[in-house]
Amino acid sequence: MLPSSLLHFTNRQKNRYPSYINTFEDTLRALSLLLPGRFQDSDLCSQTILTGLNLISLVHTKVLVEKHLNTQTVDGSFNARFIQNYQTKRLCRLASWTLSIISYTEVVVEMFLSRRVSRMSRWKWITSIEGIKFLLRLALFYGAKRKMILHPTHYIRNVDPDTLDLQHKDDKLELSHLDPRTGTALSKESDTKSQSRSGWSHMGELLWMVRPLVYALMILVEQRKMSVRSDPKEVQEDEEEQTEKDEESLSWKPWLVSLCIDWISLIAVNMQTSNRLEKEELKRRSYLLLYYFLRGPMYTQVTRVLLDRFCDATEHRPIVSIVTAALNDYRPFWQDSYFYTSGS
Protein backbone atom coordinates (compact mmCIF):
# COMPACT_ATOMS: atom_id res chain seq x y z
CA MET A 1 0.00 0.00 0.00
CA LEU A 2 1.04 3.55 -0.62
CA PRO A 3 1.93 5.74 2.36
CA SER A 4 -0.96 7.92 3.50
CA SER A 5 0.98 11.11 2.71
CA LEU A 6 1.47 9.98 -0.90
CA LEU A 7 -2.22 9.11 -1.21
CA HIS A 8 -3.19 12.56 0.09
CA PHE A 9 -0.80 14.16 -2.41
CA THR A 10 -2.30 12.14 -5.28
CA ASN A 11 -5.84 13.11 -4.29
CA ARG A 12 -4.87 16.78 -4.05
CA GLN A 13 -3.39 16.67 -7.56
CA LYS A 14 -6.55 15.07 -8.95
CA ASN A 15 -8.70 17.75 -7.33
CA ARG A 16 -6.42 20.50 -8.65
CA TYR A 17 -6.48 19.11 -12.21
CA PRO A 18 -9.52 21.19 -13.28
CA SER A 19 -7.92 24.42 -12.06
CA TYR A 20 -4.72 23.53 -13.93
CA ILE A 21 -6.82 23.16 -17.07
CA ASN A 22 -8.29 26.64 -16.69
CA THR A 23 -4.90 28.25 -16.07
CA PHE A 24 -3.24 26.48 -18.98
CA GLU A 25 -6.03 27.28 -21.45
CA ASP A 26 -6.32 30.93 -20.36
CA THR A 27 -2.56 31.42 -20.79
CA LEU A 28 -2.53 29.99 -24.31
CA ARG A 29 -5.65 31.94 -25.29
CA ALA A 30 -4.13 35.23 -24.11
CA LEU A 31 -0.94 34.46 -26.04
CA SER A 32 -2.87 33.76 -29.25
CA LEU A 33 -4.73 37.08 -28.92
CA LEU A 34 -1.55 39.11 -28.44
CA LEU A 35 0.42 37.71 -31.38
CA PRO A 36 -1.43 38.98 -34.52
CA GLY A 37 0.37 41.88 -36.20
CA ARG A 38 3.53 41.57 -34.09
CA PHE A 39 5.84 39.95 -36.68
CA GLN A 40 5.84 38.21 -40.05
CA ASP A 41 3.50 35.22 -40.15
CA SER A 42 2.24 36.14 -36.68
CA ASP A 43 -1.31 35.39 -37.84
CA LEU A 44 -0.29 31.83 -38.72
CA CYS A 45 1.53 31.43 -35.40
CA SER A 46 -1.47 32.78 -33.48
CA GLN A 47 -3.91 30.50 -35.29
CA THR A 48 -1.66 27.48 -34.77
CA ILE A 49 -1.60 28.12 -31.02
CA LEU A 50 -5.38 28.63 -31.00
CA THR A 51 -5.90 25.41 -32.94
CA GLY A 52 -3.73 23.48 -30.50
CA LEU A 53 -5.61 25.07 -27.60
CA ASN A 54 -8.98 24.07 -29.07
CA LEU A 55 -7.88 20.47 -29.57
CA ILE A 56 -6.52 20.28 -26.02
CA SER A 57 -9.71 21.89 -24.74
CA LEU A 58 -11.73 19.29 -26.66
CA VAL A 59 -9.96 16.49 -24.80
CA HIS A 60 -10.17 18.27 -21.44
CA THR A 61 -13.88 18.92 -21.89
CA LYS A 62 -14.50 15.25 -22.65
CA VAL A 63 -12.60 14.25 -19.49
CA LEU A 64 -14.40 16.78 -17.29
CA VAL A 65 -17.89 16.08 -18.64
CA GLU A 66 -17.51 12.32 -18.40
CA LYS A 67 -16.20 12.69 -14.85
CA HIS A 68 -19.22 14.84 -14.06
CA LEU A 69 -21.68 12.42 -15.69
CA ASN A 70 -20.27 9.53 -13.68
CA THR A 71 -21.72 11.11 -10.55
CA GLN A 72 -24.63 13.13 -11.96
CA THR A 73 -27.22 12.54 -14.68
CA VAL A 74 -28.40 15.77 -16.31
CA ASP A 75 -31.72 15.81 -18.15
CA GLY A 76 -32.52 18.55 -20.61
CA SER A 77 -28.92 19.64 -21.23
CA PHE A 78 -26.98 19.97 -24.46
CA ASN A 79 -24.69 17.12 -23.40
CA ALA A 80 -27.66 14.88 -22.63
CA ARG A 81 -28.95 15.33 -26.17
CA PHE A 82 -25.46 14.86 -27.58
CA ILE A 83 -25.13 11.51 -25.82
CA GLN A 84 -28.61 10.41 -26.87
CA ASN A 85 -28.19 11.30 -30.56
CA TYR A 86 -24.52 10.74 -31.34
CA GLN A 87 -22.78 8.66 -28.64
CA THR A 88 -25.00 5.57 -28.82
CA LYS A 89 -24.00 4.72 -32.41
CA ARG A 90 -20.41 4.14 -33.46
CA LEU A 91 -20.80 5.85 -36.86
CA CYS A 92 -22.40 8.95 -35.33
CA ARG A 93 -19.77 9.08 -32.60
CA LEU A 94 -16.97 8.92 -35.16
CA ALA A 95 -18.64 11.50 -37.42
CA SER A 96 -19.27 13.97 -34.58
CA TRP A 97 -15.71 13.95 -33.25
CA THR A 98 -14.20 14.03 -36.75
CA LEU A 99 -16.36 17.03 -37.61
CA SER A 100 -15.24 18.81 -34.44
CA ILE A 101 -11.56 18.18 -35.19
CA ILE A 102 -11.96 19.45 -38.76
CA SER A 103 -13.75 22.59 -37.59
CA TYR A 104 -10.89 23.36 -35.18
CA THR A 105 -8.09 22.75 -37.69
CA GLU A 106 -9.50 23.94 -41.04
CA VAL A 107 -8.37 27.58 -40.67
CA VAL A 108 -4.74 26.77 -39.92
CA VAL A 109 -4.71 24.12 -42.66
CA GLU A 110 -5.92 26.72 -45.16
CA MET A 111 -3.25 29.17 -43.98
CA PHE A 112 -0.53 26.59 -44.58
CA LEU A 113 -1.99 25.77 -48.01
CA SER A 114 -2.13 29.43 -49.04
CA ARG A 115 1.63 29.64 -48.43
CA ARG A 116 2.49 26.40 -50.22
CA VAL A 117 0.14 25.89 -53.15
CA SER A 118 -1.53 27.96 -55.86
CA ARG A 119 -4.86 29.69 -55.40
CA MET A 120 -6.57 27.08 -57.60
CA SER A 121 -5.14 24.20 -55.58
CA ARG A 122 -6.16 25.89 -52.34
CA TRP A 123 -9.79 26.06 -53.49
CA LYS A 124 -9.67 22.41 -54.53
CA TRP A 125 -8.62 21.56 -50.97
CA ILE A 126 -11.33 23.82 -49.53
CA THR A 127 -13.98 22.17 -51.70
CA SER A 128 -12.77 18.72 -50.63
CA ILE A 129 -12.94 19.67 -46.94
CA GLU A 130 -16.46 21.07 -47.39
CA GLY A 131 -17.45 17.86 -49.16
CA ILE A 132 -16.17 15.77 -46.24
CA LYS A 133 -18.02 17.98 -43.75
CA PHE A 134 -21.23 17.61 -45.77
CA LEU A 135 -20.95 13.81 -45.70
CA LEU A 136 -20.24 13.83 -41.95
CA ARG A 137 -23.26 16.05 -41.26
CA LEU A 138 -25.39 13.83 -43.48
CA ALA A 139 -24.32 10.81 -41.40
CA LEU A 140 -25.16 12.66 -38.18
CA PHE A 141 -28.52 13.87 -39.49
CA TYR A 142 -29.82 10.47 -40.59
CA GLY A 143 -28.00 8.62 -37.81
CA ALA A 144 -29.94 10.73 -35.29
CA LYS A 145 -33.24 10.04 -37.10
CA ARG A 146 -33.34 13.38 -38.98
CA LYS A 147 -32.99 15.59 -35.89
CA MET A 148 -31.48 19.06 -36.24
CA ILE A 149 -27.70 19.17 -35.99
CA LEU A 150 -26.67 21.37 -33.08
CA HIS A 151 -23.40 23.23 -32.75
CA PRO A 152 -20.92 22.12 -31.55
CA THR A 153 -20.81 18.43 -32.38
CA HIS A 154 -19.04 17.54 -29.14
CA TYR A 155 -19.45 17.94 -25.38
CA ILE A 156 -19.65 21.41 -23.88
CA ARG A 157 -18.61 22.24 -20.34
CA ASN A 158 -21.90 22.41 -18.50
CA VAL A 159 -20.18 22.80 -15.15
CA ASP A 160 -17.39 24.97 -13.78
CA PRO A 161 -14.26 22.75 -13.68
CA ASP A 162 -13.31 24.19 -10.30
CA THR A 163 -16.45 22.63 -8.79
CA LEU A 164 -15.57 19.09 -9.84
CA ASP A 165 -14.42 18.10 -6.40
CA LEU A 166 -15.88 14.72 -5.58
CA GLN A 167 -16.28 15.81 -1.98
CA HIS A 168 -18.88 18.46 -2.91
CA LYS A 169 -21.59 16.64 -4.84
CA ASP A 170 -24.40 18.94 -3.69
CA ASP A 171 -22.75 21.97 -5.29
CA LYS A 172 -22.48 20.13 -8.59
CA LEU A 173 -26.18 19.39 -8.56
CA GLU A 174 -27.00 23.10 -8.70
CA LEU A 175 -24.46 23.90 -11.40
CA SER A 176 -25.48 20.97 -13.56
CA HIS A 177 -28.90 22.50 -14.13
CA LEU A 178 -27.48 25.68 -15.68
CA ASP A 179 -27.08 25.97 -19.44
CA PRO A 180 -23.51 27.20 -20.10
CA ARG A 181 -24.52 29.03 -23.27
CA THR A 182 -27.31 31.11 -21.72
CA GLY A 183 -26.72 30.92 -17.97
CA THR A 184 -30.39 30.06 -17.47
CA ALA A 185 -31.83 27.14 -15.56
CA LEU A 186 -32.36 23.96 -17.54
CA SER A 187 -35.78 22.41 -17.62
CA LYS A 188 -36.49 18.74 -17.82
CA GLU A 189 -36.56 16.41 -20.78
CA SER A 190 -39.72 17.88 -22.31
CA ASP A 191 -37.91 21.14 -23.05
CA THR A 192 -35.26 19.42 -25.18
CA LYS A 193 -37.33 16.61 -26.68
CA SER A 194 -36.98 17.00 -30.43
CA GLN A 195 -38.93 15.76 -33.41
CA SER A 196 -37.53 14.36 -36.62
CA ARG A 197 -37.32 16.91 -39.40
CA SER A 198 -40.01 16.32 -42.03
CA GLY A 199 -41.37 18.05 -45.10
CA TRP A 200 -40.06 21.59 -45.64
CA SER A 201 -38.06 21.47 -42.44
CA HIS A 202 -36.27 18.34 -43.66
CA MET A 203 -35.42 20.09 -46.92
CA GLY A 204 -34.25 23.19 -45.02
CA GLU A 205 -31.82 21.17 -42.91
CA LEU A 206 -30.39 19.50 -46.02
CA LEU A 207 -29.99 22.91 -47.69
CA TRP A 208 -28.12 24.21 -44.64
CA MET A 209 -25.73 21.24 -44.83
CA VAL A 210 -25.03 21.50 -48.57
CA ARG A 211 -24.77 25.32 -48.76
CA PRO A 212 -21.01 25.59 -47.93
CA LEU A 213 -20.19 22.91 -50.51
CA VAL A 214 -22.24 24.69 -53.20
CA TYR A 215 -20.48 27.99 -52.44
CA ALA A 216 -17.00 26.41 -52.55
CA LEU A 217 -17.78 24.61 -55.82
CA MET A 218 -19.02 27.82 -57.44
CA ILE A 219 -15.89 29.70 -56.32
CA LEU A 220 -13.74 26.88 -57.73
CA VAL A 221 -15.54 27.19 -61.08
CA GLU A 222 -14.96 30.96 -61.04
CA GLN A 223 -11.26 30.41 -60.33
CA ARG A 224 -10.99 28.03 -63.27
CA LYS A 225 -12.66 30.52 -65.57
CA MET A 226 -10.24 33.26 -64.49
CA SER A 227 -7.22 30.99 -64.96
CA VAL A 228 -8.36 30.17 -68.51
CA ARG A 229 -8.94 33.84 -69.36
CA SER A 230 -5.71 35.09 -67.75
CA ASP A 231 -2.80 36.27 -69.90
CA PRO A 232 0.39 34.18 -69.46
CA LYS A 233 2.26 37.40 -68.68
CA GLU A 234 -0.08 38.07 -65.77
CA VAL A 235 0.98 34.80 -64.18
CA GLN A 236 4.42 36.30 -63.64
CA GLU A 237 3.03 39.36 -61.81
CA ASP A 238 3.51 39.86 -58.11
CA GLU A 239 1.44 37.19 -56.33
CA GLU A 240 -0.27 39.54 -53.86
CA GLU A 241 -1.20 41.99 -56.61
CA GLN A 242 -2.63 39.20 -58.75
CA THR A 243 -4.60 37.78 -55.80
CA GLU A 244 -6.14 41.18 -55.07
CA LYS A 245 -7.02 41.58 -58.75
CA ASP A 246 -8.71 38.16 -58.78
CA GLU A 247 -10.72 38.94 -55.65
CA GLU A 248 -12.02 42.21 -57.07
CA SER A 249 -13.11 40.49 -60.29
CA LEU A 250 -15.03 37.71 -58.54
CA SER A 251 -18.62 37.23 -59.62
CA TRP A 252 -21.48 38.01 -57.26
CA LYS A 253 -23.21 34.77 -58.28
CA PRO A 254 -21.67 32.44 -55.62
CA TRP A 255 -22.27 35.04 -52.91
CA LEU A 256 -25.93 35.57 -53.90
CA VAL A 257 -26.67 31.86 -54.37
CA SER A 258 -25.16 31.04 -50.96
CA LEU A 259 -27.14 33.82 -49.26
CA CYS A 260 -30.40 32.67 -50.88
CA ILE A 261 -29.80 29.06 -49.80
CA ASP A 262 -29.17 30.22 -46.22
CA TRP A 263 -32.35 32.30 -46.15
CA ILE A 264 -34.49 29.53 -47.65
CA SER A 265 -32.99 27.06 -45.18
CA LEU A 266 -33.80 29.24 -42.17
CA ILE A 267 -37.36 29.84 -43.35
CA ALA A 268 -37.95 26.15 -44.10
CA VAL A 269 -36.53 24.87 -40.80
CA ASN A 270 -38.67 27.39 -38.88
CA MET A 271 -41.82 25.84 -40.38
CA GLN A 272 -41.58 23.02 -37.82
CA THR A 273 -41.89 23.45 -34.08
CA SER A 274 -38.51 23.54 -32.35
CA ASN A 275 -37.45 22.98 -28.75
CA ARG A 276 -35.24 25.33 -26.73
CA LEU A 277 -31.89 23.96 -27.94
CA GLU A 278 -33.04 24.01 -31.56
CA LYS A 279 -34.24 27.60 -31.23
CA GLU A 280 -30.80 28.57 -29.93
CA GLU A 281 -29.22 26.83 -32.92
CA LEU A 282 -31.51 28.71 -35.32
CA LYS A 283 -30.56 31.97 -33.63
CA ARG A 284 -26.87 31.09 -34.05
CA ARG A 285 -27.39 30.35 -37.74
CA SER A 286 -29.16 33.70 -38.14
CA TYR A 287 -26.20 35.53 -36.60
CA LEU A 288 -23.86 33.75 -39.02
CA LEU A 289 -25.51 35.68 -41.86
CA LEU A 290 -23.44 38.68 -40.73
CA TYR A 291 -20.38 36.88 -42.12
CA TYR A 292 -21.63 37.70 -45.61
CA PHE A 293 -20.38 41.25 -45.05
CA LEU A 294 -16.86 39.81 -44.70
CA ARG A 295 -17.01 37.44 -47.65
CA GLY A 296 -16.52 37.61 -51.42
CA PRO A 297 -17.25 40.74 -53.49
CA MET A 298 -19.37 42.20 -50.68
CA TYR A 299 -16.21 42.53 -48.61
CA THR A 300 -13.79 43.55 -51.37
CA GLN A 301 -16.13 46.12 -52.91
CA VAL A 302 -18.14 47.42 -49.94
CA THR A 303 -17.04 46.41 -46.43
CA ARG A 304 -13.31 46.75 -47.01
CA VAL A 305 -13.76 50.24 -48.47
CA LEU A 306 -15.71 51.33 -45.39
CA LEU A 307 -13.14 49.75 -43.06
CA ASP A 308 -10.29 51.50 -44.88
CA ARG A 309 -12.00 54.85 -44.49
CA PHE A 310 -12.71 54.22 -40.80
CA CYS A 311 -9.13 53.12 -40.08
CA ASP A 312 -7.63 56.06 -41.97
CA ALA A 313 -9.85 58.52 -40.09
CA THR A 314 -9.23 57.09 -36.61
CA GLU A 315 -5.66 55.82 -36.87
CA HIS A 316 -4.14 58.71 -34.88
CA ARG A 317 -7.04 59.47 -32.54
CA PRO A 318 -6.68 58.58 -28.85
CA ILE A 319 -8.59 55.58 -27.49
CA VAL A 320 -10.32 54.89 -30.83
CA SER A 321 -6.93 54.12 -32.35
CA ILE A 322 -6.77 51.04 -30.11
CA VAL A 323 -9.82 49.62 -31.91
CA THR A 324 -8.30 50.60 -35.26
CA ALA A 325 -5.04 48.82 -34.45
CA ALA A 326 -6.92 45.68 -33.41
CA LEU A 327 -8.95 45.75 -36.63
CA ASN A 328 -5.81 46.08 -38.75
CA ASP A 329 -4.14 43.23 -36.85
CA TYR A 330 -7.05 40.84 -37.38
CA ARG A 331 -8.09 41.84 -40.90
CA PRO A 332 -5.70 39.32 -42.53
CA PHE A 333 -7.70 36.50 -40.92
CA TRP A 334 -10.96 37.19 -42.74
CA GLN A 335 -9.31 38.68 -45.83
CA ASP A 336 -7.06 35.71 -46.59
CA SER A 337 -8.96 32.79 -45.07
CA TYR A 338 -12.23 31.38 -46.38
CA PHE A 339 -12.92 29.19 -43.35
CA TYR A 340 -12.59 32.10 -40.91
CA THR A 341 -15.90 33.54 -42.17
CA SER A 342 -17.41 30.49 -43.86
CA GLY A 343 -20.00 29.89 -41.14
CA SER A 344 -19.76 26.16 -41.90
Coordinates of C-alpha atoms in Angstrom, one line a residue:
M1 CA 0.0 0.0 0.0
L2 CA 1.0 3.6 -0.6
P3 CA 1.9 5.7 2.4
S4 CA -1.0 7.9 3.5
S5 CA 1.0 11.1 2.7
L6 CA 1.5 10.0 -0.9
L7 CA -2.2 9.1 -1.2
H8 CA -3.2 12.6 0.1
F9 CA -0.8 14.2 -2.4
T10 CA -2.3 12.1 -5.3
N11 CA -5.8 13.1 -4.3
R12 CA -4.9 16.8 -4.1
Q13 CA -3.4 16.7 -7.6
K14 CA -6.6 15.1 -9.0
N15 CA -8.7 17.8 -7.3
R16 CA -6.4 20.5 -8.7
Y17 CA -6.5 19.1 -12.2
P18 CA -9.5 21.2 -13.3
S19 CA -7.9 24.4 -12.1
Y20 CA -4.7 23.5 -13.9
I21 CA -6.8 23.2 -17.1
N22 CA -8.3 26.6 -16.7
T23 CA -4.9 28.3 -16.1
F24 CA -3.2 26.5 -19.0
E25 CA -6.0 27.3 -21.4
D26 CA -6.3 30.9 -20.4
T27 CA -2.6 31.4 -20.8
L28 CA -2.5 30.0 -24.3
R29 CA -5.6 31.9 -25.3
A30 CA -4.1 35.2 -24.1
L31 CA -0.9 34.5 -26.0
S32 CA -2.9 33.8 -29.2
L33 CA -4.7 37.1 -28.9
L34 CA -1.5 39.1 -28.4
L35 CA 0.4 37.7 -31.4
P36 CA -1.4 39.0 -34.5
G37 CA 0.4 41.9 -36.2
R38 CA 3.5 41.6 -34.1
F39 CA 5.8 39.9 -36.7
Q40 CA 5.8 38.2 -40.0
D41 CA 3.5 35.2 -40.1
S42 CA 2.2 36.1 -36.7
D43 CA -1.3 35.4 -37.8
L44 CA -0.3 31.8 -38.7
C45 CA 1.5 31.4 -35.4
S46 CA -1.5 32.8 -33.5
Q47 CA -3.9 30.5 -35.3
T48 CA -1.7 27.5 -34.8
I49 CA -1.6 28.1 -31.0
L50 CA -5.4 28.6 -31.0
T51 CA -5.9 25.4 -32.9
G52 CA -3.7 23.5 -30.5
L53 CA -5.6 25.1 -27.6
N54 CA -9.0 24.1 -29.1
L55 CA -7.9 20.5 -29.6
I56 CA -6.5 20.3 -26.0
S57 CA -9.7 21.9 -24.7
L58 CA -11.7 19.3 -26.7
V59 CA -10.0 16.5 -24.8
H60 CA -10.2 18.3 -21.4
T61 CA -13.9 18.9 -21.9
K62 CA -14.5 15.3 -22.6
V63 CA -12.6 14.2 -19.5
L64 CA -14.4 16.8 -17.3
V65 CA -17.9 16.1 -18.6
E66 CA -17.5 12.3 -18.4
K67 CA -16.2 12.7 -14.8
H68 CA -19.2 14.8 -14.1
L69 CA -21.7 12.4 -15.7
N70 CA -20.3 9.5 -13.7
T71 CA -21.7 11.1 -10.5
Q72 CA -24.6 13.1 -12.0
T73 CA -27.2 12.5 -14.7
V74 CA -28.4 15.8 -16.3
D75 CA -31.7 15.8 -18.1
G76 CA -32.5 18.6 -20.6
S77 CA -28.9 19.6 -21.2
F78 CA -27.0 20.0 -24.5
N79 CA -24.7 17.1 -23.4
A80 CA -27.7 14.9 -22.6
R81 CA -29.0 15.3 -26.2
F82 CA -25.5 14.9 -27.6
I83 CA -25.1 11.5 -25.8
Q84 CA -28.6 10.4 -26.9
N85 CA -28.2 11.3 -30.6
Y86 CA -24.5 10.7 -31.3
Q87 CA -22.8 8.7 -28.6
T88 CA -25.0 5.6 -28.8
K89 CA -24.0 4.7 -32.4
R90 CA -20.4 4.1 -33.5
L91 CA -20.8 5.8 -36.9
C92 CA -22.4 8.9 -35.3
R93 CA -19.8 9.1 -32.6
L94 CA -17.0 8.9 -35.2
A95 CA -18.6 11.5 -37.4
S96 CA -19.3 14.0 -34.6
W97 CA -15.7 14.0 -33.2
T98 CA -14.2 14.0 -36.8
L99 CA -16.4 17.0 -37.6
S100 CA -15.2 18.8 -34.4
I101 CA -11.6 18.2 -35.2
I102 CA -12.0 19.4 -38.8
S103 CA -13.8 22.6 -37.6
Y104 CA -10.9 23.4 -35.2
T105 CA -8.1 22.8 -37.7
E106 CA -9.5 23.9 -41.0
V107 CA -8.4 27.6 -40.7
V108 CA -4.7 26.8 -39.9
V109 CA -4.7 24.1 -42.7
E110 CA -5.9 26.7 -45.2
M111 CA -3.3 29.2 -44.0
F112 CA -0.5 26.6 -44.6
L113 CA -2.0 25.8 -48.0
S114 CA -2.1 29.4 -49.0
R115 CA 1.6 29.6 -48.4
R116 CA 2.5 26.4 -50.2
V117 CA 0.1 25.9 -53.2
S118 CA -1.5 28.0 -55.9
R119 CA -4.9 29.7 -55.4
M120 CA -6.6 27.1 -57.6
S121 CA -5.1 24.2 -55.6
R122 CA -6.2 25.9 -52.3
W123 CA -9.8 26.1 -53.5
K124 CA -9.7 22.4 -54.5
W125 CA -8.6 21.6 -51.0
I126 CA -11.3 23.8 -49.5
T127 CA -14.0 22.2 -51.7
S128 CA -12.8 18.7 -50.6
I129 CA -12.9 19.7 -46.9
E130 CA -16.5 21.1 -47.4
G131 CA -17.5 17.9 -49.2
I132 CA -16.2 15.8 -46.2
K133 CA -18.0 18.0 -43.7
F134 CA -21.2 17.6 -45.8
L135 CA -21.0 13.8 -45.7
L136 CA -20.2 13.8 -42.0
R137 CA -23.3 16.0 -41.3
L138 CA -25.4 13.8 -43.5
A139 CA -24.3 10.8 -41.4
L140 CA -25.2 12.7 -38.2
F141 CA -28.5 13.9 -39.5
Y142 CA -29.8 10.5 -40.6
G143 CA -28.0 8.6 -37.8
A144 CA -29.9 10.7 -35.3
K145 CA -33.2 10.0 -37.1
R146 CA -33.3 13.4 -39.0
K147 CA -33.0 15.6 -35.9
M148 CA -31.5 19.1 -36.2
I149 CA -27.7 19.2 -36.0
L150 CA -26.7 21.4 -33.1
H151 CA -23.4 23.2 -32.7
P152 CA -20.9 22.1 -31.6
T153 CA -20.8 18.4 -32.4
H154 CA -19.0 17.5 -29.1
Y155 CA -19.4 17.9 -25.4
I156 CA -19.7 21.4 -23.9
R157 CA -18.6 22.2 -20.3
N158 CA -21.9 22.4 -18.5
V159 CA -20.2 22.8 -15.2
D160 CA -17.4 25.0 -13.8
P161 CA -14.3 22.7 -13.7
D162 CA -13.3 24.2 -10.3
T163 CA -16.4 22.6 -8.8
L164 CA -15.6 19.1 -9.8
D165 CA -14.4 18.1 -6.4
L166 CA -15.9 14.7 -5.6
Q167 CA -16.3 15.8 -2.0
H168 CA -18.9 18.5 -2.9
K169 CA -21.6 16.6 -4.8
D170 CA -24.4 18.9 -3.7
D171 CA -22.8 22.0 -5.3
K172 CA -22.5 20.1 -8.6
L173 CA -26.2 19.4 -8.6
E174 CA -27.0 23.1 -8.7
L175 CA -24.5 23.9 -11.4
S176 CA -25.5 21.0 -13.6
H177 CA -28.9 22.5 -14.1
L178 CA -27.5 25.7 -15.7
D179 CA -27.1 26.0 -19.4
P180 CA -23.5 27.2 -20.1
R181 CA -24.5 29.0 -23.3
T182 CA -27.3 31.1 -21.7
G183 CA -26.7 30.9 -18.0
T184 CA -30.4 30.1 -17.5
A185 CA -31.8 27.1 -15.6
L186 CA -32.4 24.0 -17.5
S187 CA -35.8 22.4 -17.6
K188 CA -36.5 18.7 -17.8
E189 CA -36.6 16.4 -20.8
S190 CA -39.7 17.9 -22.3
D191 CA -37.9 21.1 -23.1
T192 CA -35.3 19.4 -25.2
K193 CA -37.3 16.6 -26.7
S194 CA -37.0 17.0 -30.4
Q195 CA -38.9 15.8 -33.4
S196 CA -37.5 14.4 -36.6
R197 CA -37.3 16.9 -39.4
S198 CA -40.0 16.3 -42.0
G199 CA -41.4 18.1 -45.1
W200 CA -40.1 21.6 -45.6
S201 CA -38.1 21.5 -42.4
H202 CA -36.3 18.3 -43.7
M203 CA -35.4 20.1 -46.9
G204 CA -34.2 23.2 -45.0
E205 CA -31.8 21.2 -42.9
L206 CA -30.4 19.5 -46.0
L207 CA -30.0 22.9 -47.7
W208 CA -28.1 24.2 -44.6
M209 CA -25.7 21.2 -44.8
V210 CA -25.0 21.5 -48.6
R211 CA -24.8 25.3 -48.8
P212 CA -21.0 25.6 -47.9
L213 CA -20.2 22.9 -50.5
V214 CA -22.2 24.7 -53.2
Y215 CA -20.5 28.0 -52.4
A216 CA -17.0 26.4 -52.5
L217 CA -17.8 24.6 -55.8
M218 CA -19.0 27.8 -57.4
I219 CA -15.9 29.7 -56.3
L220 CA -13.7 26.9 -57.7
V221 CA -15.5 27.2 -61.1
E222 CA -15.0 31.0 -61.0
Q223 CA -11.3 30.4 -60.3
R224 CA -11.0 28.0 -63.3
K225 CA -12.7 30.5 -65.6
M226 CA -10.2 33.3 -64.5
S227 CA -7.2 31.0 -65.0
V228 CA -8.4 30.2 -68.5
R229 CA -8.9 33.8 -69.4
S230 CA -5.7 35.1 -67.7
D231 CA -2.8 36.3 -69.9
P232 CA 0.4 34.2 -69.5
K233 CA 2.3 37.4 -68.7
E234 CA -0.1 38.1 -65.8
V235 CA 1.0 34.8 -64.2
Q236 CA 4.4 36.3 -63.6
E237 CA 3.0 39.4 -61.8
D238 CA 3.5 39.9 -58.1
E239 CA 1.4 37.2 -56.3
E240 CA -0.3 39.5 -53.9
E241 CA -1.2 42.0 -56.6
Q242 CA -2.6 39.2 -58.8
T243 CA -4.6 37.8 -55.8
E244 CA -6.1 41.2 -55.1
K245 CA -7.0 41.6 -58.7
D246 CA -8.7 38.2 -58.8
E247 CA -10.7 38.9 -55.6
E248 CA -12.0 42.2 -57.1
S249 CA -13.1 40.5 -60.3
L250 CA -15.0 37.7 -58.5
S251 CA -18.6 37.2 -59.6
W252 CA -21.5 38.0 -57.3
K253 CA -23.2 34.8 -58.3
P254 CA -21.7 32.4 -55.6
W255 CA -22.3 35.0 -52.9
L256 CA -25.9 35.6 -53.9
V257 CA -26.7 31.9 -54.4
S258 CA -25.2 31.0 -51.0
L259 CA -27.1 33.8 -49.3
C260 CA -30.4 32.7 -50.9
I261 CA -29.8 29.1 -49.8
D262 CA -29.2 30.2 -46.2
W263 CA -32.3 32.3 -46.1
I264 CA -34.5 29.5 -47.6
S265 CA -33.0 27.1 -45.2
L266 CA -33.8 29.2 -42.2
I267 CA -37.4 29.8 -43.4
A268 CA -38.0 26.1 -44.1
V269 CA -36.5 24.9 -40.8
N270 CA -38.7 27.4 -38.9
M271 CA -41.8 25.8 -40.4
Q272 CA -41.6 23.0 -37.8
T273 CA -41.9 23.5 -34.1
S274 CA -38.5 23.5 -32.3
N275 CA -37.4 23.0 -28.7
R276 CA -35.2 25.3 -26.7
L277 CA -31.9 24.0 -27.9
E278 CA -33.0 24.0 -31.6
K279 CA -34.2 27.6 -31.2
E280 CA -30.8 28.6 -29.9
E281 CA -29.2 26.8 -32.9
L282 CA -31.5 28.7 -35.3
K283 CA -30.6 32.0 -33.6
R284 CA -26.9 31.1 -34.1
R285 CA -27.4 30.4 -37.7
S286 CA -29.2 33.7 -38.1
Y287 CA -26.2 35.5 -36.6
L288 CA -23.9 33.8 -39.0
L289 CA -25.5 35.7 -41.9
L290 CA -23.4 38.7 -40.7
Y291 CA -20.4 36.9 -42.1
Y292 CA -21.6 37.7 -45.6
F293 CA -20.4 41.3 -45.1
L294 CA -16.9 39.8 -44.7
R295 CA -17.0 37.4 -47.7
G296 CA -16.5 37.6 -51.4
P297 CA -17.3 40.7 -53.5
M298 CA -19.4 42.2 -50.7
Y299 CA -16.2 42.5 -48.6
T300 CA -13.8 43.5 -51.4
Q301 CA -16.1 46.1 -52.9
V302 CA -18.1 47.4 -49.9
T303 CA -17.0 46.4 -46.4
R304 CA -13.3 46.8 -47.0
V305 CA -13.8 50.2 -48.5
L306 CA -15.7 51.3 -45.4
L307 CA -13.1 49.8 -43.1
D308 CA -10.3 51.5 -44.9
R309 CA -12.0 54.9 -44.5
F310 CA -12.7 54.2 -40.8
C311 CA -9.1 53.1 -40.1
D312 CA -7.6 56.1 -42.0
A313 CA -9.8 58.5 -40.1
T314 CA -9.2 57.1 -36.6
E315 CA -5.7 55.8 -36.9
H316 CA -4.1 58.7 -34.9
R317 CA -7.0 59.5 -32.5
P318 CA -6.7 58.6 -28.9
I319 CA -8.6 55.6 -27.5
V320 CA -10.3 54.9 -30.8
S321 CA -6.9 54.1 -32.4
I322 CA -6.8 51.0 -30.1
V323 CA -9.8 49.6 -31.9
T324 CA -8.3 50.6 -35.3
A325 CA -5.0 48.8 -34.4
A326 CA -6.9 45.7 -33.4
L327 CA -8.9 45.8 -36.6
N328 CA -5.8 46.1 -38.7
D329 CA -4.1 43.2 -36.8
Y330 CA -7.1 40.8 -37.4
R331 CA -8.1 41.8 -40.9
P332 CA -5.7 39.3 -42.5
F333 CA -7.7 36.5 -40.9
W334 CA -11.0 37.2 -42.7
Q335 CA -9.3 38.7 -45.8
D336 CA -7.1 35.7 -46.6
S337 CA -9.0 32.8 -45.1
Y338 CA -12.2 31.4 -46.4
F339 CA -12.9 29.2 -43.3
Y340 CA -12.6 32.1 -40.9
T341 CA -15.9 33.5 -42.2
S342 CA -17.4 30.5 -43.9
G343 CA -20.0 29.9 -41.1
S344 CA -19.8 26.2 -41.9

